[in-house]
PDB file of C-alpha atoms in Angstrom:
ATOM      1  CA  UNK A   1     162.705  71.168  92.689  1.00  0.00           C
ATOM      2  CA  UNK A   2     165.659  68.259  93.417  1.00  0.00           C
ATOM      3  CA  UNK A   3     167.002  66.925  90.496  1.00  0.00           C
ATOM      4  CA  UNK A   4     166.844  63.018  89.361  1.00  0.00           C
ATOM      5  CA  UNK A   5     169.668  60.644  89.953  1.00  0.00           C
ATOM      6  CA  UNK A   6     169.449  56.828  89.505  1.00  0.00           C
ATOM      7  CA  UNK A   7     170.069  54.169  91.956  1.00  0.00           C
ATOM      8  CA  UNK A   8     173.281  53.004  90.338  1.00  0.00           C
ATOM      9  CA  UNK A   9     174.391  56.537  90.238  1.00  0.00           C
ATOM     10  CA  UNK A  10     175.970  58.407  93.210  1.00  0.00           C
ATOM     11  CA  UNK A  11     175.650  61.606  91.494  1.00  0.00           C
ATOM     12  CA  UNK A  12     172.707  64.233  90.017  1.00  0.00           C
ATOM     13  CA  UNK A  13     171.016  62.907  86.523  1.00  0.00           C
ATOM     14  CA  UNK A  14     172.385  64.942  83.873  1.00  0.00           C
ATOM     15  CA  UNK A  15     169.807  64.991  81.075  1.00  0.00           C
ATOM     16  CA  UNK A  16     170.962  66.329  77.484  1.00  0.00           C
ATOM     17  CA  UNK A  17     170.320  69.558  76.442  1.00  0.00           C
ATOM     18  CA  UNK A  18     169.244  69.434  72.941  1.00  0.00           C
ATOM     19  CA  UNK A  19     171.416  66.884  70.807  1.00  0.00           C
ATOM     20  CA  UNK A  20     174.007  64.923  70.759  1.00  0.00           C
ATOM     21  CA  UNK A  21     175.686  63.320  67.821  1.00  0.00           C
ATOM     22  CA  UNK A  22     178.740  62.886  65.421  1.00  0.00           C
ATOM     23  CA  UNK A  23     179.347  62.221  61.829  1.00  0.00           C
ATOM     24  CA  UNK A  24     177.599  59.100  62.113  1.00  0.00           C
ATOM     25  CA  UNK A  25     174.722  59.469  64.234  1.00  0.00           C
ATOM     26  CA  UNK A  26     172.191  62.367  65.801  1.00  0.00           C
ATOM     27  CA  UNK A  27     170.506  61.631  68.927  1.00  0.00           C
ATOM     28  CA  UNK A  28     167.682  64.544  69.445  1.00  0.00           C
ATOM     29  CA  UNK A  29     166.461  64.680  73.313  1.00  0.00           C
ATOM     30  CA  UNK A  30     163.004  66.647  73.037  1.00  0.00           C
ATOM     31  CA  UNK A  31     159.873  66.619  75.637  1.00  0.00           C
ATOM     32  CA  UNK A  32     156.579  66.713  74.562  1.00  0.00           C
ATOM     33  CA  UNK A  33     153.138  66.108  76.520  1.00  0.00           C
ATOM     34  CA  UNK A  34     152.494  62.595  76.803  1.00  0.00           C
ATOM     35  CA  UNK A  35     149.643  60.737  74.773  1.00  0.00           C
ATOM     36  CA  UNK A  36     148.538  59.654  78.200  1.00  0.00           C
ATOM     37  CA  UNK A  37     147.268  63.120  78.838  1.00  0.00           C
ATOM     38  CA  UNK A  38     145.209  63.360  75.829  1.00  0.00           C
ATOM     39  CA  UNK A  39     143.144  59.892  76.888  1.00  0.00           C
ATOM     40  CA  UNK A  40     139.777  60.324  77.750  1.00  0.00           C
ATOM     41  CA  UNK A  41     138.173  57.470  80.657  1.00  0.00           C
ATOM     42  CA  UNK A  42     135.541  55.840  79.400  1.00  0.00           C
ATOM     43  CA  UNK A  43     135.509  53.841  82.631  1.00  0.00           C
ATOM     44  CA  UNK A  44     131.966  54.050  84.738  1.00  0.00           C
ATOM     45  CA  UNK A  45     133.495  53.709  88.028  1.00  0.00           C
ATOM     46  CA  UNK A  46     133.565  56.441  90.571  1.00  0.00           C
ATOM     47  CA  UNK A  47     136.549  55.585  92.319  1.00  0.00           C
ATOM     48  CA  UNK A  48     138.718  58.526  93.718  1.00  0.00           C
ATOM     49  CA  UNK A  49     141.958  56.127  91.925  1.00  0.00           C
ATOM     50  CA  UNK A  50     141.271  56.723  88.550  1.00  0.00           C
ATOM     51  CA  UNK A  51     141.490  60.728  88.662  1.00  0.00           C
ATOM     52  CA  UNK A  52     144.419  60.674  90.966  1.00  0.00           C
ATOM     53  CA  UNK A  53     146.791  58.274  88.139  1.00  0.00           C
ATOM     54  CA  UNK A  54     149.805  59.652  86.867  1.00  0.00           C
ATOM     55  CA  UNK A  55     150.606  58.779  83.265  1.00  0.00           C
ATOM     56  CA  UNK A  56     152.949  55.994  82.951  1.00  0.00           C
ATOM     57  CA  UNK A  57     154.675  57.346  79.804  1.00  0.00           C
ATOM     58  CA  UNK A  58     157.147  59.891  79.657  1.00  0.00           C
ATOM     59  CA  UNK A  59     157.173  63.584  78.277  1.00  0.00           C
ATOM     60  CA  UNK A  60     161.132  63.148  77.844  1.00  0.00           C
ATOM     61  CA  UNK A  61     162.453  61.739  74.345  1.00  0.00           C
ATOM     62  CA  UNK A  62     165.444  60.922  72.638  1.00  0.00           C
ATOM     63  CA  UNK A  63     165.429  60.189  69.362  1.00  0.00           C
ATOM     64  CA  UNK A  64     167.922  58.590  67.385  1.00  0.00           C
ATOM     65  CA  UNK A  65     168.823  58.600  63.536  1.00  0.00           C
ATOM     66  CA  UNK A  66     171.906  56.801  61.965  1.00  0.00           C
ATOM     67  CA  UNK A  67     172.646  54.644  59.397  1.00  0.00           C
ATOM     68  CA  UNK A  68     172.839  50.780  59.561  1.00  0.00           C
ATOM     69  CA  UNK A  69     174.712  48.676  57.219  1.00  0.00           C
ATOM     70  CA  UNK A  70     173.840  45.702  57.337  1.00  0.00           C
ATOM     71  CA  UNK A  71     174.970  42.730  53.564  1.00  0.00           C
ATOM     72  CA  UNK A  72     171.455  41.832  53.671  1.00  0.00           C
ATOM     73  CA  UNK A  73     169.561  45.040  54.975  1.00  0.00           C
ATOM     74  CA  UNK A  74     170.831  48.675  55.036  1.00  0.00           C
ATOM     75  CA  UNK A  75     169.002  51.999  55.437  1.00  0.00           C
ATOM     76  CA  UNK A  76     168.468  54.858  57.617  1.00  0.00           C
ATOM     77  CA  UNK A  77     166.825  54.114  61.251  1.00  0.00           C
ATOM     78  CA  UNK A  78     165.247  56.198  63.407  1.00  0.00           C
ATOM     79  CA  UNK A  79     164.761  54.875  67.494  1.00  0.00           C
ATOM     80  CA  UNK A  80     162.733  56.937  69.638  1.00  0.00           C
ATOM     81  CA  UNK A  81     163.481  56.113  73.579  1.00  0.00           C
ATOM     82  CA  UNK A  82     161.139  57.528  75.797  1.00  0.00           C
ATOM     83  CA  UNK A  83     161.683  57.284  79.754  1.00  0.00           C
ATOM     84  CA  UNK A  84     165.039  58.740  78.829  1.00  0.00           C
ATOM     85  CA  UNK A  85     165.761  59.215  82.516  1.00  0.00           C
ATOM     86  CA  UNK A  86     166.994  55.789  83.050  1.00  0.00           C
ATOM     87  CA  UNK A  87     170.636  55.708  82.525  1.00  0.00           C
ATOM     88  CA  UNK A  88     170.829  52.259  80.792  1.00  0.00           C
ATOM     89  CA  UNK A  89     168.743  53.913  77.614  1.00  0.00           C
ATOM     90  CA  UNK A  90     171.034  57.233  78.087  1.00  0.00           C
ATOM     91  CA  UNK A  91     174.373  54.921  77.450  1.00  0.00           C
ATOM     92  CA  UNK A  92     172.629  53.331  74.681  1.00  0.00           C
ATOM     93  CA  UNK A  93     173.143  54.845  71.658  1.00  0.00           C
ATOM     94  CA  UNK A  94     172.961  54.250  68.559  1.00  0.00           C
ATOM     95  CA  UNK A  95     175.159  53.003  66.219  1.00  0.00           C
ATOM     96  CA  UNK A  96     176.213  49.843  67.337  1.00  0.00           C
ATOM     97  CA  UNK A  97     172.942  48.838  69.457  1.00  0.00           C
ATOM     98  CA  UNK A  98     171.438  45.253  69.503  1.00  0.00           C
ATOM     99  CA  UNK A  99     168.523  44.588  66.777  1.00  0.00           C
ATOM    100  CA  UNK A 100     170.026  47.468  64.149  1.00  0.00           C
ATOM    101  CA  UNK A 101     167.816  46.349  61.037  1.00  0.00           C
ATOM    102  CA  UNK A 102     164.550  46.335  62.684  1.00  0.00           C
ATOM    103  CA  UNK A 103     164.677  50.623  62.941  1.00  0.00           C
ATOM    104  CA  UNK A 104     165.513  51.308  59.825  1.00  0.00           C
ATOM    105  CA  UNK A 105     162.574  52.921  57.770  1.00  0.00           C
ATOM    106  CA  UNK A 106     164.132  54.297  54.751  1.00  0.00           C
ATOM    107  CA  UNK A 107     166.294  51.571  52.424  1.00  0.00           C
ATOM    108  CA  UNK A 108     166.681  53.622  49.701  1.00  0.00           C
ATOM    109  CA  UNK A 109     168.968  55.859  52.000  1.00  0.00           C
ATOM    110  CA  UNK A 110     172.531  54.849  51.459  1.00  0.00           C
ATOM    111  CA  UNK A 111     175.029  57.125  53.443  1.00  0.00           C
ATOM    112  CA  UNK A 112     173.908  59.884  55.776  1.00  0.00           C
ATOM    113  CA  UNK A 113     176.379  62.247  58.014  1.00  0.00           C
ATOM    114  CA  UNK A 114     175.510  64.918  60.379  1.00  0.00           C
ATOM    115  CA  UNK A 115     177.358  68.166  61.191  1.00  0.00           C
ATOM    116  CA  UNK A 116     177.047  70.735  63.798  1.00  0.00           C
ATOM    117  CA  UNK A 117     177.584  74.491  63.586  1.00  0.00           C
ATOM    118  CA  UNK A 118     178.728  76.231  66.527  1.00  0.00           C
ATOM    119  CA  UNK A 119     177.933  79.682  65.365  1.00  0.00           C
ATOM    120  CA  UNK A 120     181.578  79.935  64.122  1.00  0.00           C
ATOM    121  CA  UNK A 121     182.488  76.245  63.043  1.00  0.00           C
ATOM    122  CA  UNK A 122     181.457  73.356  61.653  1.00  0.00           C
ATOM    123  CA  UNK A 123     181.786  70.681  63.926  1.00  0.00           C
ATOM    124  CA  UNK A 124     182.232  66.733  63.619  1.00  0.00           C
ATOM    125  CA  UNK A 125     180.573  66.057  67.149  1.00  0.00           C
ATOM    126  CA  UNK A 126     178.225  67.549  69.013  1.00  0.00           C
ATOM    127  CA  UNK A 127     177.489  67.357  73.289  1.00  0.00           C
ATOM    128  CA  UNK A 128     175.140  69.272  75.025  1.00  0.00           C
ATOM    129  CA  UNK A 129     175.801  68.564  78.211  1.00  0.00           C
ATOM    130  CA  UNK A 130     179.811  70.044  77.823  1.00  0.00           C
ATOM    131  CA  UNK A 131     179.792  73.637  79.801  1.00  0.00           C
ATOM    132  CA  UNK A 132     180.742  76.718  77.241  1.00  0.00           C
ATOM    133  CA  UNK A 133     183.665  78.592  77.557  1.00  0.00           C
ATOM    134  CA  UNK A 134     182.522  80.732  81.086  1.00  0.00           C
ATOM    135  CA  UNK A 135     182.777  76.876  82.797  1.00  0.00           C
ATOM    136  CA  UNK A 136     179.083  77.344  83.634  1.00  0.00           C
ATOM    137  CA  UNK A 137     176.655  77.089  80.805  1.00  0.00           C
ATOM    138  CA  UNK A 138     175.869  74.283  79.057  1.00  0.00           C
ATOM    139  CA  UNK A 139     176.270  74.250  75.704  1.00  0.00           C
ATOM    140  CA  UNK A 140     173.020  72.826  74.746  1.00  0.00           C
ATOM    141  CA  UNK A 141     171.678  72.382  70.870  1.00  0.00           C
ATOM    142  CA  UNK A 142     174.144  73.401  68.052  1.00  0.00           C
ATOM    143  CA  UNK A 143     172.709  76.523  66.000  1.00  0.00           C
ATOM    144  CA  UNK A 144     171.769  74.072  62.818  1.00  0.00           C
ATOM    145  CA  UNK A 145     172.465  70.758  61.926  1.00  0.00           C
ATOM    146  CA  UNK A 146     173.363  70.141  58.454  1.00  0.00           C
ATOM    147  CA  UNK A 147     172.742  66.862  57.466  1.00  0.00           C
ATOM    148  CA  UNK A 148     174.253  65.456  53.780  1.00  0.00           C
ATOM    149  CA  UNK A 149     171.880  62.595  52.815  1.00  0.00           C
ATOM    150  CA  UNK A 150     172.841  60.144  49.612  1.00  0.00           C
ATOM    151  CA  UNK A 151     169.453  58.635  48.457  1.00  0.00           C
ATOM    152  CA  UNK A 152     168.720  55.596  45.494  1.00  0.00           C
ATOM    153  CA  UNK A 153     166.180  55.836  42.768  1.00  0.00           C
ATOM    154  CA  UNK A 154     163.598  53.081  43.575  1.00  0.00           C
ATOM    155  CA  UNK A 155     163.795  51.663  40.427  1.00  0.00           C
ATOM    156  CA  UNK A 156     167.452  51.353  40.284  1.00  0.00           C
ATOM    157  CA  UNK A 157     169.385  48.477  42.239  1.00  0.00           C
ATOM    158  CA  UNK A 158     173.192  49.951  42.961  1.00  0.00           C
ATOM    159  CA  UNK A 159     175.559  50.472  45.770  1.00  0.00           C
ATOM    160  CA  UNK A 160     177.526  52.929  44.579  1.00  0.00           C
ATOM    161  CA  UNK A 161     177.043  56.235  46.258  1.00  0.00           C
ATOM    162  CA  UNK A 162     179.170  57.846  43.401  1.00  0.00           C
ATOM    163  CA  UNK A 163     176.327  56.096  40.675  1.00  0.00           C
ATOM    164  CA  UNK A 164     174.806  58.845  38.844  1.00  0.00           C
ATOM    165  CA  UNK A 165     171.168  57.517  39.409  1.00  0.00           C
ATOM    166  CA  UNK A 166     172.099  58.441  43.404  1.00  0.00           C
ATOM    167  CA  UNK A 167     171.094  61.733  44.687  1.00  0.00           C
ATOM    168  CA  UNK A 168     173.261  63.820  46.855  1.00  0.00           C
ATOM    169  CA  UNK A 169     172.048  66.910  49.038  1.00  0.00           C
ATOM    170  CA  UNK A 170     172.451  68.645  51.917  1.00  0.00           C
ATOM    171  CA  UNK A 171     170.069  70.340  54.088  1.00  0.00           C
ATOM    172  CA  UNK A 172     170.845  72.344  57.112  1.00  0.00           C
ATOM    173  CA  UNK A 173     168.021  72.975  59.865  1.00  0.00           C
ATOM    174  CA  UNK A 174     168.551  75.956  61.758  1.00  0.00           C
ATOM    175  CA  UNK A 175     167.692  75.188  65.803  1.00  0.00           C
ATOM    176  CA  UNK A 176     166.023  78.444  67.244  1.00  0.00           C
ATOM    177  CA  UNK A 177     166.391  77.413  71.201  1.00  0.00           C
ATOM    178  CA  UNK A 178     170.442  77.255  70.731  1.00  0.00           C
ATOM    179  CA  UNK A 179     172.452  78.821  73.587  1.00  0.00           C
ATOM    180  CA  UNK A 180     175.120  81.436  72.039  1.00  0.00           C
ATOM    181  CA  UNK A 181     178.244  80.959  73.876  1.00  0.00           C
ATOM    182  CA  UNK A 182     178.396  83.175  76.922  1.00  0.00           C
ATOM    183  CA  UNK A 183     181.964  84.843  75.927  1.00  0.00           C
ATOM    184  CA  UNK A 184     180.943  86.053  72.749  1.00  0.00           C
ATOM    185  CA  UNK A 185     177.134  86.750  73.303  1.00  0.00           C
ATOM    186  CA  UNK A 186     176.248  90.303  73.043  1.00  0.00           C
ATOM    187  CA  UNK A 187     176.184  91.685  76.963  1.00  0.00           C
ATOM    188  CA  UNK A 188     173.454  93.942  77.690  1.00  0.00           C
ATOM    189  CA  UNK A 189     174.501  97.422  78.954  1.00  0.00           C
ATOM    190  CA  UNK A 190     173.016  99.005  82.161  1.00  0.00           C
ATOM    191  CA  UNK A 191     171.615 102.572  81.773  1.00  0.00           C
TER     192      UNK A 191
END
């Protein structure tokens, strides 16, 4: 199997490998079986055309979460990009990206940072397209994300994150498919 490239690109597609993100931001590159797949044709026409059509969505996804401030309009947004595969929507990423306020879909969020732990660390940015420490691998998804979430009581108009009616926690979510770093995974011995 050859691997994508674009047609502004001289070079082989590189697609993420899990997440990328910093303090600000987590972009989350997942696949998933298209809803295209799942539709049943309800068509009566016999022609050979409509068996034979490939799905014009995407299984590939990268989904975005970061906070916007905005005077008027601040929250936590959340941008899901499919047809990740075209490098214009790779290079655009959140924060920072035209039309901010129309993906947020929590207001009552008021400051939201991300860390990654690299099985040692914690880290303030995460790439998973950087090769490990052999040169070769790929460091892929981090092995949890901790994310530290400040969120306003409904019923109480402030923007002070330090305000007492303001809830501060942090919740770390532990990533399963996370590539240990080849020089200090455990080597299997022959015998």
């Amino acid at each position: 199997m050859g691997t994508a490239s674009t047609a502004t690109s001289s070079g082989p597609f590189v697609y993420n490998l899990g997440v990328q993100g910093g303090t600000d931001y987590c972009s989350i590159y997942i696949g998933r079986v298209p809803r295209s797949n799942f539709q049943v044709d309800t068509s009566t026409s016999n022609s050979s055309n409509s068996q034979n059509t490939q799905p014009t969505d995407s299984d590939l996804r990268r989904i975005d979460y970061w906070y916007v401030y905005d005077p008027d309009n601040s929250g936590l947004a959340r941008q899901e990009v499919v047809m990740v595969t075209n490098q214009d929507d790779i290079n655009n990423l959140p924060p920072g990206i035209a039309d901010e306020t129309s993906y947020i879909f929590a207001k009552e969020v008021m400051a939201v940072t991300f860390e990654y732990f690299d099985g040692t660390t914690w880290q303030s940015s995460w790439d998973g397209t950087v090769f490990g420490s052999d040169g070769v691998t790929p460091l892929g998804p981090p092995l949890a994300i901790a994310i530290t979430i400040s969120v306003a009581r409904s019923d109480v108009k402030t923007t002070d994150v330090s305000d007492p009616s303001v809830l501060t926690t942090r919740h770390v979510i532990h990533i399963p498919t996370a590539v240990t770093n080849p020089s200090t995974a455990p080597q299997s011995s022959a015998g």
